[in-house]
Structure formats: structure tokens, C-alpha cells
Tab-separated table of C-alpha atoms and ligand atoms in Angstrom:
chain	number	residue	atom	x	y	z
A	1	UNK	CA	0.000	0.000	0.000
A	2	UNK	CA	1.215	3.493	-0.729
A	3	UNK	CA	0.197	6.956	0.345
A	4	UNK	CA	0.200	9.946	-1.887
A	5	UNK	CA	1.166	13.395	-0.613
A	6	UNK	CA	1.627	16.345	-2.970
A	7	UNK	CA	2.232	13.905	-5.770
A	8	UNK	CA	5.011	12.149	-3.833
A	9	UNK	CA	4.818	8.528	-3.015
A	10	UNK	CA	5.417	8.288	0.718
A	11	UNK	CA	4.638	4.612	1.224
A	12	UNK	CA	5.370	3.135	4.595
A	13	UNK	CA	7.257	5.569	6.839
A	14	UNK	CA	9.575	3.652	9.131
A	15	UNK	CA	10.436	5.028	12.540
A	16	UNK	CA	14.124	4.849	11.557
A	17	UNK	CA	15.399	3.956	8.098
A	18	UNK	CA	18.734	2.172	8.474
A	19	UNK	CA	18.554	0.465	5.088
A	20	UNK	CA	18.758	3.613	2.949
A	21	UNK	CA	21.688	4.864	5.013
A	22	UNK	CA	23.715	1.711	4.465
A	23	UNK	CA	22.848	1.531	0.761
A	24	UNK	CA	24.076	5.107	0.349
A	25	UNK	CA	27.311	4.276	2.143
A	26	UNK	CA	27.949	0.793	0.800
A	27	UNK	CA	30.899	1.710	-1.451
A	28	UNK	CA	32.632	3.515	1.412
A	29	UNK	CA	32.015	0.755	3.945
A	30	UNK	CA	32.884	-2.304	1.850
A	31	UNK	CA	36.667	-1.624	1.657
A	32	UNK	CA	36.820	-1.660	5.478
A	33	UNK	CA	35.522	-5.224	5.501
A	34	UNK	CA	38.032	-6.249	2.844
A	35	UNK	CA	40.959	-4.702	4.680
A	36	UNK	CA	40.011	-6.346	7.981
A	37	UNK	CA	39.787	-9.733	6.232
A	38	UNK	CA	43.125	-9.241	4.512
A	39	UNK	CA	44.977	-8.368	7.708
A	40	UNK	CA	42.912	-10.544	10.092
A	41	UNK	CA	43.336	-7.681	12.533
A	42	UNK	CA	40.023	-8.314	14.255
A	43	UNK	CA	40.787	-7.052	17.760
A	44	UNK	CA	42.488	-3.769	18.620
A	45	UNK	CA	45.124	-2.283	16.336
A	46	UNK	CA	45.250	0.730	14.061
A	47	UNK	CA	41.582	0.771	13.096
A	48	UNK	CA	40.487	1.059	16.709
A	49	UNK	CA	43.144	3.649	17.477
A	50	UNK	CA	42.287	5.665	14.372
A	51	UNK	CA	38.615	5.759	15.229
A	52	UNK	CA	39.329	6.645	18.861
A	53	UNK	CA	41.430	9.591	17.725
A	54	UNK	CA	38.757	10.871	15.330
A	55	UNK	CA	35.908	10.391	17.798
A	56	UNK	CA	37.908	12.197	20.494
A	57	UNK	CA	38.335	15.154	18.123
A	58	UNK	CA	34.625	15.264	17.373
A	59	UNK	CA	33.850	15.364	21.099
A	60	UNK	CA	36.684	17.833	21.755
A	61	UNK	CA	38.268	15.619	24.399
A	62	UNK	CA	41.793	14.329	24.837
A	63	UNK	CA	40.873	10.645	25.091
A	64	UNK	CA	38.276	8.369	23.574
A	65	UNK	CA	38.404	4.661	24.379
A	66	UNK	CA	36.371	2.227	22.265
A	67	UNK	CA	34.402	-0.408	24.159
A	68	UNK	CA	31.820	-2.981	23.147
A	69	UNK	CA	28.623	-1.153	24.090
A	70	UNK	CA	27.199	1.990	25.618
A	71	UNK	CA	26.200	0.010	28.690
A	72	UNK	CA	29.807	-1.062	29.273
A	73	UNK	CA	30.943	2.482	28.525
A	74	UNK	CA	28.838	3.798	31.436
A	75	UNK	CA	29.968	1.022	33.758
A	76	UNK	CA	33.674	1.386	32.876
A	77	UNK	CA	33.468	5.178	33.149
A	78	UNK	CA	31.918	4.980	36.621
A	79	UNK	CA	34.486	2.492	37.898
A	80	UNK	CA	37.447	4.216	36.266
A	81	UNK	CA	36.353	7.596	37.651
A	82	UNK	CA	36.305	6.146	41.165
A	83	UNK	CA	32.812	4.862	42.015
A	84	UNK	CA	33.185	2.019	44.521
A	85	UNK	CA	30.891	-0.909	45.305
A	86	UNK	CA	28.491	-0.002	48.108
A	87	UNK	CA	28.135	3.626	47.065
A	88	UNK	CA	25.137	5.325	45.448
A	89	UNK	CA	24.870	7.062	42.082
A	90	UNK	CA	22.148	9.553	41.127
A	91	UNK	CA	20.359	9.510	37.792
A	92	UNK	CA	16.860	9.949	36.319
A	93	UNK	CA	13.976	7.468	36.035
A	94	UNK	CA	13.289	8.699	32.478
A	95	UNK	CA	16.057	6.879	30.627
A	96	UNK	CA	16.863	3.528	29.057
A	97	UNK	CA	17.535	0.857	31.677
A	98	UNK	CA	21.171	0.575	30.560
A	99	UNK	CA	21.935	3.703	32.606
A	100	UNK	CA	20.902	2.085	35.874
A	101	UNK	CA	22.118	-1.393	34.889
A	102	UNK	CA	25.591	0.066	34.500
A	103	UNK	CA	25.324	1.756	37.906
A	104	UNK	CA	24.326	-1.551	39.532
A	105	UNK	CA	27.011	-3.472	37.640
A	106	UNK	CA	29.634	-1.089	38.997
A	107	UNK	CA	28.529	-2.255	42.441
A	108	UNK	CA	26.669	0.950	43.269
A	109	UNK	CA	22.953	1.587	43.846
A	110	UNK	CA	20.905	3.856	41.609
A	111	UNK	CA	19.135	6.806	43.249
A	112	UNK	CA	16.571	8.704	41.203
A	113	UNK	CA	15.736	12.379	40.902
A	114	UNK	CA	12.914	13.633	38.715
A	115	UNK	CA	13.236	15.425	35.403
A	116	UNK	CA	12.452	18.926	34.182
A	117	UNK	CA	9.051	18.907	32.502
A	118	UNK	CA	10.185	20.960	29.525
A	119	UNK	CA	13.549	19.394	28.653
A	120	UNK	CA	12.778	15.826	29.878
A	121	UNK	CA	16.292	15.815	31.385
A	122	UNK	CA	17.458	15.857	35.005
A	123	UNK	CA	16.161	18.830	36.976
A	124	UNK	CA	19.188	20.407	38.712
A	125	UNK	CA	16.941	21.920	41.419
A	126	UNK	CA	15.718	18.451	42.351
A	127	UNK	CA	19.269	17.127	42.418
A	128	UNK	CA	20.216	19.939	44.788
A	129	UNK	CA	17.154	19.249	46.909
A	130	UNK	CA	18.088	15.574	47.312
A	131	UNK	CA	21.625	16.439	48.398
A	132	UNK	CA	20.549	19.255	50.711
A	133	UNK	CA	17.531	17.676	52.363
A	134	UNK	CA	17.864	13.910	52.163
A	135	UNK	CA	21.580	13.599	52.853
A	136	UNK	CA	24.000	14.684	55.528
A	137	UNK	CA	27.583	15.639	54.823
A	138	UNK	CA	30.201	13.139	55.904
A	139	UNK	CA	32.729	15.126	57.929
A	140	UNK	CA	35.705	13.082	56.771
A	141	UNK	CA	35.060	12.915	53.040
A	142	UNK	CA	32.881	16.002	52.603
A	143	UNK	CA	30.548	13.877	50.530
A	144	UNK	CA	26.791	13.418	50.927
A	145	UNK	CA	25.486	10.422	52.860
A	146	UNK	CA	22.033	9.369	51.673
A	147	UNK	CA	19.862	8.495	54.679
A	148	UNK	CA	17.303	6.328	52.912
A	149	UNK	CA	19.877	3.854	51.575
A	150	UNK	CA	22.528	4.507	54.223
A	151	UNK	CA	25.082	4.953	51.460
A	152	UNK	CA	27.497	7.630	50.308
A	153	UNK	CA	26.509	9.325	47.058
A	154	UNK	CA	29.583	9.179	44.857
A	155	UNK	CA	28.423	10.286	41.449
A	156	UNK	CA	25.706	11.697	39.243
A	157	UNK	CA	24.901	10.482	35.732
A	158	UNK	CA	23.125	13.201	33.742
A	159	UNK	CA	21.534	11.625	30.665
A	160	UNK	CA	21.480	13.731	27.498
A	161	UNK	CA	18.174	12.245	26.420
A	162	UNK	CA	16.771	12.420	22.885
A	163	UNK	CA	19.948	14.197	21.710
A	164	UNK	CA	19.712	17.244	23.965
A	165	UNK	CA	22.269	17.870	26.671
A	166	UNK	CA	21.259	18.170	30.291
A	167	UNK	CA	21.728	21.574	31.943
A	168	UNK	CA	25.383	21.058	32.743
A	169	UNK	CA	26.456	24.355	34.401
A	170	UNK	CA	24.278	23.929	37.512
A	171	UNK	CA	24.891	20.160	37.569
A	172	UNK	CA	28.661	20.663	37.545
A	173	UNK	CA	28.420	23.385	40.172
A	174	UNK	CA	26.408	21.108	42.466
A	175	UNK	CA	28.819	18.254	41.783
A	176	UNK	CA	31.830	20.418	42.682
A	177	UNK	CA	30.164	21.514	45.885
A	178	UNK	CA	29.301	17.955	46.930
A	179	UNK	CA	32.454	16.369	45.496
A	180	UNK	CA	30.541	14.145	43.137
A	181	UNK	CA	31.920	12.379	40.096
A	182	UNK	CA	30.041	13.317	36.906
A	183	UNK	CA	29.640	10.710	34.175
A	184	UNK	CA	27.581	11.926	31.221
A	185	UNK	CA	25.326	9.373	29.566
A	186	UNK	CA	25.794	10.738	26.057
A	187	UNK	CA	24.524	7.558	24.376
A	188	UNK	CA	21.880	9.570	22.473
A	189	UNK	CA	23.853	12.772	22.008
A	190	UNK	CA	26.811	12.355	19.600
A	191	UNK	CA	27.760	15.887	18.595
A	192	UNK	CA	25.197	17.721	20.750
A	193	UNK	CA	26.297	21.033	22.270
A	194	UNK	CA	25.679	23.057	25.405
A	195	UNK	CA	26.479	26.723	25.902
A	196	UNK	CA	28.292	27.039	29.201
A	197	UNK	CA	27.666	30.492	30.658
A	198	UNK	CA	30.364	29.809	33.198
A	199	UNK	CA	32.950	29.320	30.454
A	200	UNK	CA	31.224	31.528	27.903
A	201	UNK	CA	31.576	28.931	25.138
A	202	UNK	CA	29.833	26.008	23.503
A	203	UNK	CA	30.857	22.608	24.849
A	204	UNK	CA	30.386	19.221	23.228
A	205	UNK	CA	28.482	16.331	24.748
A	206	UNK	CA	30.975	14.015	26.383
A	207	UNK	CA	33.484	16.753	27.201
A	208	UNK	CA	32.023	18.254	30.367
A	209	UNK	CA	31.969	15.528	33.024
A	210	UNK	CA	34.891	13.577	34.469
A	211	UNK	CA	34.020	11.022	31.815
A	212	UNK	CA	31.197	10.260	29.413
A	213	UNK	CA	29.676	7.239	27.723
A	214	UNK	CA	28.566	6.847	24.111
A	215	UNK	CA	26.707	4.006	22.416
A	216	UNK	CA	27.151	2.989	18.789
A	217	UNK	CA	24.077	0.759	18.731
A	218	UNK	CA	22.947	0.764	15.071
A	219	UNK	CA	20.043	3.209	15.505
A	220	UNK	CA	22.036	5.880	17.355
A	221	UNK	CA	23.151	9.078	15.584
A	222	UNK	CA	26.496	7.347	15.062
A	223	UNK	CA	25.787	3.639	14.837
A	224	UNK	CA	27.994	0.619	14.201
A	225	UNK	CA	26.947	-2.356	12.070
A	226	UNK	CA	26.634	-4.245	15.332
A	227	UNK	CA	27.450	-3.306	18.922
A	228	UNK	CA	29.882	-0.641	20.078
A	229	UNK	CA	30.497	2.166	22.527
A	230	UNK	CA	33.130	4.598	23.783
A	231	UNK	CA	34.239	6.406	26.907
A	232	UNK	CA	35.471	9.971	26.479
A	233	UNK	CA	37.463	11.912	29.068
A	234	UNK	CA	40.109	14.574	29.489
A	235	UNK	CA	41.761	12.533	32.241
A	236	UNK	CA	44.691	10.370	31.152
A	237	UNK	CA	44.243	8.327	34.317
A	238	UNK	CA	40.560	7.547	33.640
A	239	UNK	CA	41.365	6.675	30.001
A	240	UNK	CA	44.110	4.312	31.166
A	241	UNK	CA	41.765	2.625	33.655
A	242	UNK	CA	39.072	2.159	30.985
A	243	UNK	CA	41.642	0.617	28.602
A	244	UNK	CA	42.499	-1.890	31.324
A	245	UNK	CA	38.886	-2.539	32.344
A	246	UNK	CA	37.893	-3.367	28.752
A	247	UNK	CA	40.795	-5.799	28.449
A	248	UNK	CA	40.746	-8.072	31.514
A	249	UNK	CA	42.582	-5.620	33.750
A	250	UNK	CA	45.792	-6.017	31.792
A	251	UNK	CA	48.120	-3.261	30.685
A	252	UNK	CA	50.512	-5.819	29.156
A	253	UNK	CA	49.445	-9.203	27.753
A	254	UNK	CA	48.851	-11.686	30.603
A	255	UNK	CA	49.893	-9.247	33.352
A	256	UNK	CA	46.660	-8.419	35.194
A	257	UNK	CA	46.555	-5.616	37.774
A	258	UNK	CA	42.929	-6.413	38.584
A	259	UNK	CA	39.986	-8.377	37.201
A	260	UNK	CA	38.485	-6.560	34.244
A	261	UNK	CA	36.064	-7.489	31.486
A	262	UNK	CA	35.959	-8.576	27.886
A	263	UNK	CA	34.681	-5.203	26.734
A	264	UNK	CA	36.620	-4.192	23.632
A	265	UNK	CA	35.415	-2.537	20.438
A	266	UNK	CA	35.921	-4.802	17.378
A	267	UNK	CA	38.346	-3.519	14.750
A	268	UNK	CA	35.722	-4.069	12.037
A	269	UNK	CA	33.186	-1.917	13.891
A	270	UNK	CA	35.825	0.734	14.579
A	271	UNK	CA	36.700	0.868	10.862
A	272	UNK	CA	33.052	1.141	9.840
A	273	UNK	CA	32.426	3.785	12.515
A	274	UNK	CA	35.414	5.799	11.324
A	275	UNK	CA	33.855	5.990	7.846
A	276	UNK	CA	30.436	6.896	9.232
A	277	UNK	CA	31.925	9.501	11.584
A	278	UNK	CA	32.867	11.610	8.539
A	279	UNK	CA	29.134	11.971	7.853
A	280	UNK	CA	27.937	12.586	11.408
A	281	UNK	CA	27.944	16.387	11.309
A	282	UNK	CA	25.932	16.410	8.067
A	283	UNK	CA	23.529	13.761	9.426
A	284	UNK	CA	23.003	15.770	12.598
A	285	UNK	CA	22.375	18.880	10.495
A	286	UNK	CA	19.706	17.010	8.533
A	287	UNK	CA	18.100	15.825	11.777
A	288	UNK	CA	18.024	19.434	13.024
A	289	UNK	CA	16.429	20.543	9.765
A	290	UNK	CA	13.819	17.812	10.015
A	291	UNK	CA	13.090	18.879	13.611
A	292	UNK	CA	12.629	22.482	12.455
A	293	UNK	CA	10.199	21.357	9.752
A	294	UNK	CA	8.186	19.345	12.295
A	295	UNK	CA	8.177	22.280	14.745
A	296	UNK	CA	6.854	24.657	12.119
A	297	UNK	CA	4.222	22.252	10.871
A	298	UNK	CA	2.989	21.497	14.395
A	299	UNK	CA	2.923	25.206	15.273
A	300	UNK	CA	-0.847	25.451	14.816
A	301	UNK	CA	-1.800	22.323	16.744
A	302	UNK	CA	-2.601	23.186	20.360
A	303	UNK	CA	-2.426	19.712	21.796
A	304	UNK	CA	0.898	18.722	20.347
A	305	UNK	CA	3.724	19.868	22.579
A	306	UNK	CA	6.860	19.949	20.449
A	307	UNK	CA	10.392	19.559	21.856
A	308	UNK	CA	11.704	22.479	23.887
A	309	UNK	CA	15.214	23.534	22.924
A	310	UNK	CA	16.571	26.170	25.322
A	311	UNK	CA	18.882	28.853	23.947
A	312	UNK	CA	21.812	27.082	25.619
A	313	UNK	CA	21.253	23.907	23.645
A	314	UNK	CA	22.073	22.646	20.168
A	315	UNK	CA	20.262	19.320	20.174
A	316	UNK	CA	21.031	16.596	17.620
A	317	UNK	CA	17.555	15.025	17.690
A	318	UNK	CA	18.352	11.384	18.171
A	319	UNK	CA	14.599	11.297	18.746
A	320	UNK	CA	11.869	13.792	17.941
A	321	UNK	CA	9.467	13.465	20.852
A	322	UNK	CA	6.064	15.138	21.026
A	323	UNK	CA	3.706	15.150	23.961
A	324	UNK	CA	-0.034	14.641	23.405
A	325	UNK	CA	-2.958	13.907	25.759
A	326	UNK	CA	-4.090	10.703	24.016
A	327	UNK	CA	-0.738	9.212	23.122
A	328	UNK	CA	-1.915	5.625	22.717
A	329	UNK	CA	-4.760	6.747	20.467
A	330	UNK	CA	-2.436	8.790	18.293
A	331	UNK	CA	0.081	5.968	18.067
A	332	UNK	CA	-2.609	3.556	16.848
A	333	UNK	CA	-3.939	6.140	14.416
A	334	UNK	CA	-0.453	6.663	12.933
A	335	UNK	CA	0.170	2.916	12.771
A	336	UNK	CA	-2.963	2.547	10.614
A	337	UNK	CA	-1.453	5.114	8.251
A	338	UNK	CA	1.742	2.995	8.176
A	339	UNK	CA	3.739	5.518	10.179
A	340	UNK	CA	6.225	3.978	12.593
A	341	UNK	CA	6.552	5.544	16.047
A	342	UNK	CA	8.183	4.676	19.381
A	343	UNK	CA	7.816	5.433	23.093
A	344	UNK	CA	10.954	6.415	24.993
A	345	UNK	CA	10.098	5.231	27.563
A	346	UNK	CA	6.668	3.815	28.465
A	347	UNK	CA	7.477	2.634	32.006
A	348	UNK	CA	9.672	4.835	34.232
A	349	UNK	CA	12.584	2.906	35.707
A	350	UNK	CA	11.463	3.318	39.325
A	351	UNK	CA	8.246	1.440	38.450
A	352	UNK	CA	9.924	-1.418	36.551
A	353	UNK	CA	9.784	-4.889	38.112
A	354	UNK	CA	13.575	-4.978	37.885
A	355	UNK	CA	13.678	-2.256	40.564
A	356	UNK	CA	10.872	-3.415	42.837
A	357	UNK	CA	13.452	-3.877	45.608
A	358	UNK	CA	13.953	-0.094	45.681
A	359	UNK	CA	10.417	0.185	47.053
A	360	UNK	CA	9.188	3.023	44.846
A	361	UNK	CA	5.510	3.722	44.250
A	362	UNK	CA	3.531	5.597	41.627
A	363	UNK	CA	3.702	9.272	42.543
A	364	UNK	CA	7.360	9.227	43.609
A	365	UNK	CA	8.523	10.990	40.429
A	366	UNK	CA	5.419	12.750	39.149
A	367	UNK	CA	6.963	14.551	36.180
A	368	UNK	CA	8.517	11.412	34.737
A	369	UNK	CA	5.272	9.514	35.319
A	370	UNK	CA	3.132	12.187	33.670
A	371	UNK	CA	5.267	12.456	30.561
A	372	UNK	CA	5.673	8.670	30.248
A	373	UNK	CA	1.952	8.474	29.440
A	374	UNK	CA	2.004	11.255	26.870
A	375	UNK	CA	5.272	11.119	24.925
A	376	UNK	CA	5.507	9.763	21.407
A	377	UNK	CA	8.636	9.579	19.249
A	378	UNK	CA	7.861	10.369	15.607
A	379	UNK	CA	9.871	9.162	12.609
A	380	UNK	CA	13.297	10.819	12.699
A	381	UNK	CA	16.517	10.068	10.861
A	382	UNK	CA	18.768	11.938	8.424
A	383	UNK	CA	17.073	10.228	5.461
A	384	UNK	CA	13.600	11.471	6.414
A	385	UNK	CA	12.331	13.897	3.774
A	386	UNK	CA	9.885	16.774	3.895
A	387	UNK	CA	7.067	14.921	2.087
A	388	UNK	CA	7.179	12.101	4.590
A	389	UNK	CA	7.054	14.629	7.409
A	390	UNK	CA	4.021	16.401	5.944
A	391	UNK	CA	2.294	13.044	5.804
A	392	UNK	CA	3.093	12.437	9.491
A	393	UNK	CA	1.866	15.918	10.425
A	394	UNK	CA	-1.304	15.585	8.309
A	395	UNK	CA	-2.180	12.348	10.030
A	396	UNK	CA	-1.483	13.774	13.471
A	397	UNK	CA	-3.673	16.777	12.637
A	398	UNK	CA	-6.309	14.399	11.273
A	399	UNK	CA	-6.371	12.606	14.594
A	400	UNK	CA	-6.775	15.907	16.436
A	401	UNK	CA	-9.613	16.878	14.084
A	402	UNK	CA	-11.433	13.672	14.972
A	403	UNK	CA	-11.749	15.226	18.394
A	404	UNK	CA	-9.811	12.734	20.424
A	405	UNK	CA	-6.959	15.039	21.285
A	406	UNK	CA	-9.172	18.079	21.935
A	407	UNK	CA	-11.720	16.208	23.998
A	408	UNK	CA	-9.160	14.896	26.426
A	409	UNK	CA	-7.487	18.283	26.734
A	410	UNK	CA	-10.797	20.017	27.394
A	411	UNK	CA	-11.663	17.713	30.279
A	412	UNK	CA	-8.172	17.690	31.750
B	1	PLP	C1	21.448	3.196	23.884
B	1	PLP	C2	21.570	3.732	25.258
B	1	PLP	C3	22.400	3.135	26.225
B	1	PLP	C4	23.078	1.813	26.031
B	1	PLP	O1	23.816	1.653	24.918
B	1	PLP	P1	24.099	0.170	24.330
B	1	PLP	O2	25.149	0.415	23.306
B	1	PLP	O3	22.822	-0.322	23.750
B	1	PLP	O4	24.575	-0.679	25.448
B	1	PLP	C5	22.545	3.774	27.435
B	1	PLP	N1	21.878	4.897	27.730
B	1	PLP	C6	21.051	5.480	26.834
B	1	PLP	C7	20.352	6.746	27.216
B	1	PLP	C8	20.858	4.904	25.587
B	1	PLP	O5	20.009	5.469	24.717
């Protein structure tokens, strides 16, 4: 079945189109495969080092260390930056579970603070409130001790969700005051920027915390043809620790300073990523353009809340997330029109079965809970074109015209 908009054949509109991207790039990617086969250099080596150097430049950091996933990148970053088993690490309930899995796998316990309703990212005021009112300061270490868990809070993981950076100036100021480690979860934010008033300049995602984690899962703004991730940092010591953690705790073959992991980035993936990295800035620009087109087109629709991009942010739109009263209704309506959508994320982490032992209840993080019921991620990728977007907008408007959106809003 096909749809016809302004004479253009829109057909099925996938949520993300990874096939077109790889067709476009096939001639650039294929030689990487050949060269890896010819050298049998599957693990480590020049391809990994070359990609690490290029990715570090993109993020404007001194060190990038390739690892085998974003999840491992968060875990290695936390451990390398000094988080110890038995401590607590603060993050948000509105994120992918990998963020908290990595915290738990580092031996620490996740502690949640709610998000800002407009940016969907961590609310610095709520972070400050937790540290001021639910912790006491340990006289010896100067660090906050969290009464509820009876644990020291060692770190905070701001997540740059949907491709927009968290509000880093206040987060870093709070972290300095409370001596917290900051590990950015930049898994959705390759190339995103934040204007630091404190430094009076734009800073790249992954360059502001003690360390940061990136994912190269295929659907991310920079995606491998398989799994991959990286830790970025300006600390030579943290970079060295991550290199050891990813490689069984060894700095020299078969000499192990501690137990590490098998967490390396494959040479093949590194080579493919290095090719794709050359296109990232252009891809991000196309995502930003697509977001602008959506914003304009949705301008007249009252019940569609479009993404909020503060003046201090240059988001890279990993996802384009709208908020509507009858999200499930709209999602079904768009599915009937063959428009793919997603929900990021339908169940807040504090209400997941996996975290029932934390003892949270509905109502604990009201902003996250409210938005979880109303957010919908629309088709977004660099290959998305204007005609496809008009078709998405027309169908969303059509749903509103049927009264469903307005009705709910009027009774709310
Ligand atoms: C994708 C993602 C991760 C995990 O990355 P993987 O490479 O899939 O392990 C972590 N955090 C966020 C916010 C993500 O979107």
C-alpha cells in the first residue's frame, strides 16, 4: 500500500530507516571489511586507534576509548572515575535501563531524581534538593550520605536524552560543591552542544563531566553495524583505567593488575564507525532541519507539545518526541497510516519490576510519570524527507480533528 502526498509517493514511513543509510554508504564501507579480512586484525590495532582519535576530536576531548557497548561504557566510566561498590549514584527514572544497569554493575545503587518537565532531562533543582535535604555531609570525606539507603553518594549520571544535553552548568556546580563524580550518559547525544555560561563557550556532549559514555548501537546518531560504545574523558588516568577494564585488567598481555572485562570494540566496527563519523555532522544537520520542519508544521496544533530547545542547547535530535494527551490513540492512528513511532520510555525505571526492591511507588517521580503516558517519538533520521514529514503531520492533525486530542485536553 502506498500513500500519496503532494504527488510524492510516501509509502510506509519507518520510525528509523537504516537500510537507505547503508545503501548510500555501501561503497565507502565495503573496503573496510576487505581490509580487515586481509589483515585478520580483528581485535584492537590501528583501526580502533584511528577511530578513537577521530571520535575524540569530534567530542573535543583528549581521550576516547572504544568499548563494546554503551552500557559497558557507562559502567567502565563509573568504575574508572572512582565509584566504589556499596556507594550510590544519582540519575533519572526517564532513561533507558542501561543507565541504571551500569550503575548496579559497577557495584553501586541507583538513586533517582525527577526530570524537568520541559527538557525531559534531570532537573538540577531536584538534584540539589536531594543532596541538601535527604543527605548529611560526611565530615571526613565532605561527601553526601544518603539516609534512605545509608550509602554515600559518589556520582551523578546526567543523561542527554533524545539528543539534547542536560543543563550542565548547575549540575557541575552542584557536583563540585558535593564532590561528586560526573559521568555523562551521552549515548543519544553524539555531537550535541551546550552553551556554558560559566565558560562563555559552547561545549560538546561528552566533554564536560569527568568522563562520558557513548553508544554505537545501530540506531544511534552514530551507529555501528553491530554493537559498540566509547568512553570519552580529558583525564589520562581515567582513560588508562578504561583501557584496562575493557581488556581483563591487563596493561601488558597476561599481566593483570585487577579483574576486568571482555569489553573491547571490534576492529571491524571501529573501521566502519570511522567511515560513518565523517558523515555525522551532516547527518546531525539534517536531523536538526527535520526537527525544524516538524516544529513549524505542528505550530498550529494546540495539543501537540513539540520539543523544547533552550537557547543554551544545540540538540542533535536522536529522537523527535512530542507530547499529546491521548498518546496511545495517536500511536494507533499513525500505525494505521503505516507511520512507525516509538515510546521512549513507556514505564519509568522506578516502576519497573527490575527495581521493585527499591520500594518506589507511583507518585514518587510525578513529572517522569506524567510524561511517560504522553510522549511519542515520531519518525526521525537523516534520510527522512519533507514529504514524509508532511504526511506524518497531516495524520497527526487528522487525529486531532477527529476530536480525540481536543476532547481529552478540554476535560483535563
Ligand atoms: C542506547 C543507550 C544506552 C546503552 O547503549 P548500548 O550500546 O545499547 O549498550 C545507554 N543509555 C542510553 C540513554 C541509551 O540510549
